[in-house]
Amino acid sequence: MTVLVVGAGFSGAVYARVLAEAGHEVRVIDKRPHLGGNAYDFTDENGVRVHAYGPHLFHTKLSHVLDWLRPFGRFLPYTHKVRARLHDGRLVPLPINLDTVNEVFATAYETPAQVSEHLARIALPIAEPRNAAEHLYAKIGQELTDLFFRPYTKKMWQMDLEEMSAAVVKRIPLRMDREDTYFASDETQIMPADGYTALFERIFEHPRIKVELSASFDKSALRDFTFCFNAMPVDEYFGCRLGELPYRSIRFHKRMEPDGPAPAAPVVNFTDAGPFTRETVWDALPNHRVRETGRRSVTKEEPCDYRDNGMERYYPVKTADGRYQTLYEEYRLLARDEPNMAFIGRCGTYQYLDMDQVINQSLAGAQRWLAQNREA
Ligand code: UDP
């Protein structure tokens, strides 16, 4: 069969490769001029590899996802670290751990039991948290919530913690020990040795895959294909006829600095109420210094509504009342009636997914489709 894949990010790449290997002809289009979707990276004028849409850190527990990905590149072990900058300039570990608690409360705890006891004392008795604020209050109390989560979440989502789903902040674990890596619960944390874009080039390198960049989706193209896997925003496909599915976007502010010593962590999150959420020093990531220039690149992130950033969709919005997921469900029902098309990926399925989850879902979806089409 001849299959159209709309979107050259992780979801489209997995579908394209799996279907091509199974003998199907695949045409991939992407409206952007580059591969990789939001994982796209490039070497900038300072000789540094920069992720164009913010830091992408690969982490997973899923061995089959790794088995699928590994043949397409060399990977370096990399355990990501983040520090939060307090109002007085001190940098403390994030996720909150034993050292964070000691810094904030001027305690000298040595054991996880002491930290648990402290947090149990300051946590609020909320049996069934209904939103992100209540979830955090029940775990870490008001002071830590208001320091590490309230301003950041407001900047990130333009909403108070009370309005956000707890699922969003549950991405950040709570540690009672001195563990200070961001994704410690995932066994595998790796970085592609020569960048994500090179990884995508190899995934798409197959005699039955043709990729066309700077190519927008047009419904009339569908007549040339027997099936379409579509990573475009599902509301956009239907002309937003049921209303818009909102996204947060990011404006990236890059600056150049003279090369210097390694920072405390490649990413620093800001706890203040200013417009910026975090900052990345790119050469602090492994193999990101591509050429010596004596300069380094640092990017600050300023979240905004996607309509204020050229409709660049990065983060689907998950509120405590689930109103946008309800709207997405209505689009999903419409999409079910669309012949020979399946919506995939973050924008096609309106989910806040990590890279490994996208690969996992796409592998499963592609296998399901292959099985159905073998039977047909
Ligand atoms: N968050 C926060 N303070 C932080 C880091 C995260 O309040 O210092 C909250 C915020 O609501 C954010 C969510 O936790 O959107 C998830 O953070 P994560 O670091 O997973 O976001 P991503 O890396 O996907 O942008």
Short mmCIF file of C-alpha atoms and ligand atoms in Angstrom, two decimals:
data_model
loop_
_atom_site.label_atom_id
_atom_site.label_comp_id
_atom_site.label_asym_id
_atom_site.label_seq_id
_atom_site.Cartn_x
_atom_site.Cartn_y
_atom_site.Cartn_z
CA MET A 1 0.00 0.00 0.00
CA THR A 2 0.99 3.62 -0.35
CA VAL A 3 0.73 5.41 2.96
CA LEU A 4 0.91 9.11 3.76
CA VAL A 5 2.47 10.18 7.05
CA VAL A 6 1.86 13.78 8.06
CA GLY A 7 4.58 15.00 10.42
CA ALA A 8 8.28 14.08 10.57
CA GLY A 9 8.57 14.01 14.37
CA PHE A 10 8.83 10.91 16.52
CA SER A 11 5.32 9.58 15.88
CA GLY A 12 5.55 9.98 12.11
CA ALA A 13 9.10 8.59 12.04
CA VAL A 14 8.11 5.42 13.86
CA TYR A 15 5.06 4.80 11.64
CA ALA A 16 7.03 5.52 8.47
CA ARG A 17 9.90 3.20 9.36
CA VAL A 18 7.81 0.30 10.65
CA LEU A 19 5.48 0.38 7.64
CA ALA A 20 8.35 0.73 5.16
CA GLU A 21 10.14 -2.24 6.71
CA ALA A 22 6.90 -4.22 6.36
CA GLY A 23 6.91 -3.52 2.60
CA HIS A 24 4.65 -0.45 2.27
CA GLU A 25 5.55 2.63 0.27
CA VAL A 26 5.55 5.66 2.58
CA ARG A 27 5.42 9.36 1.77
CA VAL A 28 6.19 11.68 4.70
CA ILE A 29 5.37 15.38 4.61
CA ASP A 30 6.09 18.07 7.18
CA LYS A 31 5.17 21.72 6.98
CA ARG A 32 8.41 22.70 8.71
CA PRO A 33 11.67 22.87 6.75
CA HIS A 34 13.35 20.25 8.97
CA LEU A 35 13.00 16.71 10.30
CA GLY A 36 12.47 15.75 13.91
CA GLY A 37 9.40 17.75 14.91
CA ASN A 38 10.01 19.43 18.24
CA ALA A 39 13.09 17.24 18.83
CA TYR A 40 14.97 18.94 15.97
CA ASP A 41 18.47 20.17 16.85
CA PHE A 42 21.24 21.95 14.95
CA THR A 43 24.74 23.34 15.46
CA ASP A 44 24.54 27.10 15.95
CA GLU A 45 26.95 29.97 15.22
CA ASN A 46 28.74 29.36 18.55
CA GLY A 47 29.58 25.80 17.52
CA VAL A 48 27.07 24.39 19.99
CA ARG A 49 24.29 21.90 19.39
CA VAL A 50 21.01 23.54 20.35
CA HIS A 51 17.60 21.87 20.55
CA ALA A 52 15.46 24.34 18.64
CA TYR A 53 12.33 23.68 20.70
CA GLY A 54 13.83 23.33 24.18
CA PRO A 55 15.88 20.60 25.88
CA HIS A 56 14.95 17.05 24.91
CA LEU A 57 16.16 14.45 27.39
CA PHE A 58 15.53 10.85 26.49
CA HIS A 59 14.56 8.65 29.43
CA THR A 60 12.60 5.41 29.57
CA LYS A 61 11.74 2.21 31.40
CA LEU A 62 10.56 0.56 28.18
CA SER A 63 13.12 -1.90 26.86
CA HIS A 64 11.27 -2.53 23.57
CA VAL A 65 11.37 1.22 22.83
CA LEU A 66 15.14 1.18 23.29
CA ASP A 67 15.52 -1.97 21.21
CA TRP A 68 13.71 -0.20 18.39
CA LEU A 69 15.68 3.03 18.67
CA ARG A 70 19.23 1.80 19.24
CA PRO A 71 20.00 0.62 15.68
CA PHE A 72 19.50 4.19 14.42
CA GLY A 73 22.34 5.78 16.29
CA ARG A 74 25.00 5.79 18.94
CA PHE A 75 23.80 6.94 22.34
CA LEU A 76 25.68 8.34 25.30
CA PRO A 77 24.59 7.66 28.85
CA TYR A 78 23.42 10.95 30.28
CA THR A 79 21.68 11.57 33.58
CA HIS A 80 19.99 14.94 33.50
CA LYS A 81 20.20 17.37 36.42
CA VAL A 82 18.16 20.46 37.17
CA ARG A 83 18.67 23.11 39.82
CA ALA A 84 16.07 25.62 41.01
CA ARG A 85 17.24 29.17 41.62
CA LEU A 86 15.88 30.65 44.84
CA HIS A 87 15.17 34.35 45.33
CA ASP A 88 18.56 34.89 47.02
CA GLY A 89 20.38 33.23 44.11
CA ARG A 90 21.03 29.89 45.80
CA LEU A 91 20.73 26.86 43.52
CA VAL A 92 19.01 23.83 45.02
CA PRO A 93 18.24 20.36 43.63
CA LEU A 94 14.99 19.82 41.75
CA PRO A 95 13.01 17.51 42.12
CA ILE A 96 12.85 18.40 45.82
CA ASN A 97 15.13 16.07 47.77
CA LEU A 98 16.84 15.91 51.19
CA ASP A 99 19.28 18.69 50.31
CA THR A 100 16.51 20.94 48.96
CA VAL A 101 14.59 20.56 52.22
CA ASN A 102 17.74 21.34 54.24
CA GLU A 103 18.42 24.46 52.15
CA VAL A 104 14.89 25.80 52.36
CA PHE A 105 14.26 25.11 56.05
CA ALA A 106 17.87 25.47 57.30
CA THR A 107 17.70 21.96 58.73
CA ALA A 108 20.52 19.40 58.78
CA TYR A 109 18.69 16.18 58.04
CA GLU A 110 20.81 13.17 57.21
CA THR A 111 18.22 10.48 56.58
CA PRO A 112 15.14 10.02 54.38
CA ALA A 113 13.12 9.22 57.52
CA GLN A 114 13.83 12.68 58.91
CA VAL A 115 12.76 14.31 55.64
CA SER A 116 9.56 12.22 55.47
CA GLU A 117 8.76 13.18 59.02
CA HIS A 118 9.31 16.86 58.30
CA LEU A 119 7.13 16.74 55.18
CA ALA A 120 4.41 14.81 57.00
CA ARG A 121 4.37 17.61 59.60
CA ILE A 122 3.98 20.40 57.06
CA ALA A 123 1.69 18.56 54.60
CA LEU A 124 -2.00 19.48 54.70
CA PRO A 125 -4.56 16.76 55.41
CA ILE A 126 -6.28 16.53 52.04
CA ALA A 127 -7.58 13.01 51.50
CA GLU A 128 -8.68 13.35 47.90
CA PRO A 129 -6.81 16.12 46.10
CA ARG A 130 -8.89 17.59 43.27
CA ASN A 131 -6.21 19.64 41.52
CA ALA A 132 -2.46 20.32 41.35
CA ALA A 133 -2.51 22.67 44.37
CA GLU A 134 -4.26 20.18 46.62
CA HIS A 135 -2.04 17.35 45.43
CA LEU A 136 1.09 19.33 46.31
CA TYR A 137 -0.28 20.65 49.61
CA ALA A 138 -1.05 17.07 50.63
CA LYS A 139 2.50 15.97 49.80
CA ILE A 140 4.78 18.90 50.67
CA GLY A 141 2.67 21.61 52.32
CA GLN A 142 2.12 25.21 51.33
CA GLU A 143 5.59 26.75 51.61
CA LEU A 144 7.39 24.36 49.25
CA THR A 145 4.41 24.39 46.88
CA ASP A 146 4.35 28.16 46.72
CA LEU A 147 8.10 28.36 46.28
CA PHE A 148 8.79 25.71 43.65
CA PHE A 149 5.47 25.17 41.89
CA ARG A 150 3.12 28.16 42.15
CA PRO A 151 5.01 30.87 40.23
CA TYR A 152 6.54 28.40 37.74
CA THR A 153 3.16 26.86 36.95
CA LYS A 154 1.57 30.28 36.55
CA LYS A 155 4.30 31.30 34.08
CA MET A 156 4.15 27.97 32.27
CA TRP A 157 0.38 27.58 31.93
CA GLN A 158 -1.01 31.04 32.70
CA MET A 159 -3.16 29.28 35.28
CA ASP A 160 -3.13 28.83 39.03
CA LEU A 161 -2.29 25.44 40.50
CA GLU A 162 -5.92 25.20 41.60
CA GLU A 163 -7.01 25.11 37.96
CA MET A 164 -4.41 22.60 36.75
CA SER A 165 -4.68 18.82 36.76
CA ALA A 166 -2.50 17.11 39.36
CA ALA A 167 -1.17 14.93 36.49
CA VAL A 168 0.94 17.86 35.26
CA VAL A 169 2.89 18.32 38.50
CA LYS A 170 3.01 14.58 39.16
CA ARG A 171 5.63 14.51 36.41
CA ILE A 172 7.99 15.82 39.10
CA PRO A 173 8.69 13.18 41.77
CA LEU A 174 9.47 13.85 45.42
CA ARG A 175 12.68 12.42 46.85
CA MET A 176 13.52 11.82 50.49
CA ASP A 177 17.18 10.99 49.82
CA ARG A 178 20.03 12.81 48.07
CA GLU A 179 19.17 11.59 44.55
CA ASP A 180 19.55 14.67 42.38
CA THR A 181 18.97 13.46 38.83
CA TYR A 182 15.74 14.53 37.15
CA PHE A 183 14.56 11.19 35.77
CA ALA A 184 15.99 8.81 38.38
CA SER A 185 13.01 6.46 38.18
CA ASP A 186 13.81 5.56 34.56
CA GLU A 187 16.57 2.98 34.15
CA THR A 188 17.73 4.32 30.82
CA GLN A 189 18.70 7.95 30.31
CA ILE A 190 20.57 8.62 27.09
CA MET A 191 21.39 11.30 24.56
CA PRO A 192 21.95 10.62 20.82
CA ALA A 193 25.70 11.07 20.36
CA ASP A 194 25.39 13.21 17.23
CA GLY A 195 22.04 14.80 17.94
CA TYR A 196 18.38 14.10 17.33
CA THR A 197 18.34 15.39 13.74
CA ALA A 198 20.99 12.85 12.69
CA LEU A 199 18.96 10.15 14.41
CA PHE A 200 15.87 11.14 12.40
CA GLU A 201 17.88 11.17 9.16
CA ARG A 202 18.77 7.52 9.77
CA ILE A 203 15.23 6.52 10.76
CA PHE A 204 13.88 8.01 7.51
CA GLU A 205 16.70 6.56 5.40
CA HIS A 206 14.90 3.68 3.71
CA PRO A 207 14.29 2.96 0.04
CA ARG A 208 10.50 2.89 0.56
CA ILE A 209 10.35 6.23 2.47
CA LYS A 210 10.18 9.57 0.65
CA VAL A 211 10.24 12.71 2.77
CA GLU A 212 9.08 16.12 1.63
CA LEU A 213 9.77 19.10 3.91
CA SER A 214 8.08 22.54 3.87
CA ALA A 215 5.00 20.70 2.59
CA SER A 216 1.61 21.44 4.11
CA PHE A 217 -1.12 18.85 4.37
CA ASP A 218 -3.93 19.20 1.89
CA LYS A 219 -6.96 16.91 1.93
CA SER A 220 -6.86 16.56 -1.84
CA ALA A 221 -3.54 14.69 -1.52
CA LEU A 222 -5.36 11.83 0.21
CA ARG A 223 -6.66 10.38 -3.07
CA ASP A 224 -3.14 9.21 -3.92
CA PHE A 225 -2.84 7.15 -0.73
CA THR A 226 -4.59 4.15 0.73
CA PHE A 227 -4.11 5.32 4.32
CA CYS A 228 -2.89 8.38 6.23
CA PHE A 229 -1.26 8.58 9.66
CA ASN A 230 -1.73 12.16 10.63
CA ALA A 231 0.22 14.00 13.37
CA MET A 232 -1.33 17.37 12.60
CA PRO A 233 -3.49 19.01 15.27
CA VAL A 234 -6.78 17.15 15.16
CA ASP A 235 -8.84 20.32 15.73
CA GLU A 236 -7.08 22.05 12.84
CA TYR A 237 -7.88 19.13 10.53
CA PHE A 238 -11.58 19.64 11.27
CA GLY A 239 -11.37 23.42 10.83
CA CYS A 240 -11.79 23.87 14.62
CA ARG A 241 -15.50 23.34 14.08
CA LEU A 242 -16.05 22.23 17.70
CA GLY A 243 -13.73 24.90 19.14
CA GLU A 244 -9.98 25.17 19.59
CA LEU A 245 -7.77 22.79 21.54
CA PRO A 246 -5.36 25.20 23.27
CA TYR A 247 -1.61 24.75 23.62
CA ARG A 248 1.14 26.50 25.47
CA SER A 249 4.07 27.56 23.38
CA ILE A 250 7.54 28.86 24.25
CA ARG A 251 9.49 31.86 23.04
CA PHE A 252 13.19 31.05 23.16
CA HIS A 253 15.60 33.84 24.06
CA LYS A 254 19.12 32.83 23.13
CA ARG A 255 22.23 34.68 24.22
CA MET A 256 25.90 34.16 23.57
CA GLU A 257 28.44 34.15 26.42
CA PRO A 258 32.18 33.61 26.60
CA ASP A 259 32.93 29.96 27.34
CA GLY A 260 33.19 29.31 31.04
CA PRO A 261 33.26 26.58 33.65
CA ALA A 262 30.49 23.98 33.65
CA PRO A 263 27.34 25.30 35.32
CA ALA A 264 25.85 23.68 38.45
CA ALA A 265 23.41 21.94 36.11
CA PRO A 266 22.63 22.24 32.38
CA VAL A 267 19.11 23.45 33.22
CA VAL A 268 18.20 25.96 35.93
CA ASN A 269 14.52 26.56 36.77
CA PHE A 270 13.47 29.96 38.04
CA THR A 271 11.25 30.25 41.09
CA ASP A 272 10.52 33.96 40.63
CA ALA A 273 7.39 35.50 39.17
CA GLY A 274 9.13 36.96 36.07
CA PRO A 275 8.29 35.77 32.57
CA PHE A 276 10.98 33.06 32.26
CA THR A 277 10.65 29.46 33.45
CA ARG A 278 14.11 28.04 32.87
CA GLU A 279 17.48 28.36 31.20
CA THR A 280 19.64 25.80 29.38
CA VAL A 281 23.43 25.95 28.92
CA TRP A 282 23.70 23.75 25.85
CA ASP A 283 27.39 22.80 25.99
CA ALA A 284 26.76 21.26 29.41
CA LEU A 285 24.90 18.43 27.65
CA PRO A 286 27.10 15.59 26.36
CA ASN A 287 28.62 16.08 22.88
CA HIS A 288 26.86 19.42 22.46
CA ARG A 289 30.12 21.34 22.03
CA VAL A 290 30.56 20.53 18.34
CA ARG A 291 33.22 23.18 17.44
CA GLU A 292 35.54 25.24 19.64
CA THR A 293 34.69 28.93 19.29
CA GLY A 294 35.36 30.24 22.81
CA ARG A 295 31.66 31.02 23.06
CA ARG A 296 28.67 29.28 24.53
CA SER A 297 24.93 29.48 23.93
CA VAL A 298 22.35 29.88 26.66
CA THR A 299 18.59 29.80 26.06
CA LYS A 300 15.88 31.16 28.34
CA GLU A 301 12.30 29.99 27.93
CA GLU A 302 9.31 32.30 28.05
CA PRO A 303 6.01 30.40 27.83
CA CYS A 304 3.09 31.96 25.97
CA ASP A 305 -0.18 31.12 24.28
CA TYR A 306 0.42 29.31 20.97
CA ARG A 307 -1.62 31.96 19.18
CA ASP A 308 1.01 34.50 20.25
CA ASN A 309 3.81 32.39 18.79
CA GLY A 310 2.83 31.66 15.19
CA MET A 311 0.52 28.75 16.21
CA GLU A 312 3.55 26.75 17.41
CA ARG A 313 1.97 24.03 19.53
CA TYR A 314 4.16 22.55 22.28
CA TYR A 315 2.11 21.61 25.34
CA PRO A 316 -1.53 20.46 25.39
CA VAL A 317 -3.31 21.94 28.40
CA LYS A 318 -4.63 19.67 31.16
CA THR A 319 -6.91 21.44 33.60
CA ALA A 320 -8.39 19.92 36.75
CA ASP A 321 -11.88 19.85 35.20
CA GLY A 322 -10.56 18.10 32.07
CA ARG A 323 -12.46 20.46 29.77
CA TYR A 324 -10.01 20.26 26.89
CA GLN A 325 -9.74 16.49 27.14
CA THR A 326 -13.56 16.43 26.87
CA LEU A 327 -13.35 18.59 23.76
CA TYR A 328 -10.61 16.35 22.37
CA GLU A 329 -12.91 13.32 22.91
CA GLU A 330 -15.46 15.00 20.65
CA TYR A 331 -12.83 15.44 17.96
CA ARG A 332 -11.75 11.84 18.45
CA LEU A 333 -15.30 10.71 17.71
CA LEU A 334 -15.35 12.83 14.56
CA ALA A 335 -11.97 11.38 13.57
CA ARG A 336 -13.26 7.83 13.95
CA ASP A 337 -15.58 8.44 11.02
CA GLU A 338 -12.75 9.67 8.85
CA PRO A 339 -12.05 6.87 6.38
CA ASN A 340 -8.48 5.60 6.10
CA MET A 341 -6.96 8.03 8.57
CA ALA A 342 -5.56 7.76 12.09
CA PHE A 343 -4.39 10.68 14.19
CA ILE A 344 -1.08 10.17 15.99
CA GLY A 345 1.40 11.93 18.30
CA ARG A 346 1.11 14.87 20.72
CA CYS A 347 -0.99 17.09 18.47
CA GLY A 348 -3.01 14.33 16.77
CA THR A 349 -4.12 12.86 20.11
CA TYR A 350 -3.82 15.96 22.34
CA GLN A 351 -1.62 14.32 24.97
CA TYR A 352 1.36 15.63 26.96
CA LEU A 353 3.68 12.76 25.95
CA ASP A 354 7.38 12.15 26.49
CA MET A 355 9.47 10.92 23.57
CA ASP A 356 9.54 7.31 24.77
CA GLN A 357 5.76 7.31 25.19
CA VAL A 358 5.32 8.59 21.64
CA ILE A 359 7.57 5.82 20.31
CA ASN A 360 5.77 3.23 22.42
CA GLN A 361 2.30 4.28 21.25
CA SER A 362 3.42 4.56 17.64
CA LEU A 363 5.06 1.12 17.62
CA ALA A 364 1.85 -0.38 19.03
CA GLY A 365 -0.34 1.56 16.54
CA ALA A 366 1.78 0.58 13.56
CA GLN A 367 1.80 -3.09 14.57
CA ARG A 368 -1.98 -3.03 15.05
CA TRP A 369 -2.48 -1.52 11.61
CA LEU A 370 -0.15 -4.05 10.00
CA ALA A 371 -2.01 -6.93 11.67
CA GLN A 372 -5.38 -5.57 10.50
CA ASN A 373 -4.12 -5.09 6.97
CA ARG A 374 -2.62 -8.55 6.81
CA GLU A 375 -6.03 -9.96 7.72
CA ALA A 376 -7.87 -7.75 5.21
N1 UDP B 1 6.93 22.53 37.57
C1 UDP B 1 7.02 23.56 38.49
N2 UDP B 1 8.25 23.99 38.86
C2 UDP B 1 9.39 23.49 38.36
C3 UDP B 1 9.30 22.44 37.42
C4 UDP B 1 8.05 22.00 37.03
O1 UDP B 1 5.99 24.08 38.95
O2 UDP B 1 10.48 23.95 38.72
C5 UDP B 1 5.56 22.07 37.17
C6 UDP B 1 5.02 22.92 36.02
O3 UDP B 1 3.62 23.01 36.14
C7 UDP B 1 5.45 22.12 34.82
C8 UDP B 1 5.23 20.68 35.31
O4 UDP B 1 5.63 20.74 36.69
O5 UDP B 1 4.68 22.41 33.68
C9 UDP B 1 6.00 19.62 34.57
O6 UDP B 1 7.38 19.93 34.55
P1 UDP B 1 8.43 19.25 33.56
O7 UDP B 1 9.79 19.62 34.00
O8 UDP B 1 8.09 17.81 33.43
O9 UDP B 1 8.06 20.01 32.21
P2 UDP B 1 8.69 19.89 30.72
O10 UDP B 1 10.14 19.52 30.86
O11 UDP B 1 7.86 18.89 29.99
O12 UDP B 1 8.52 21.28 30.20
#
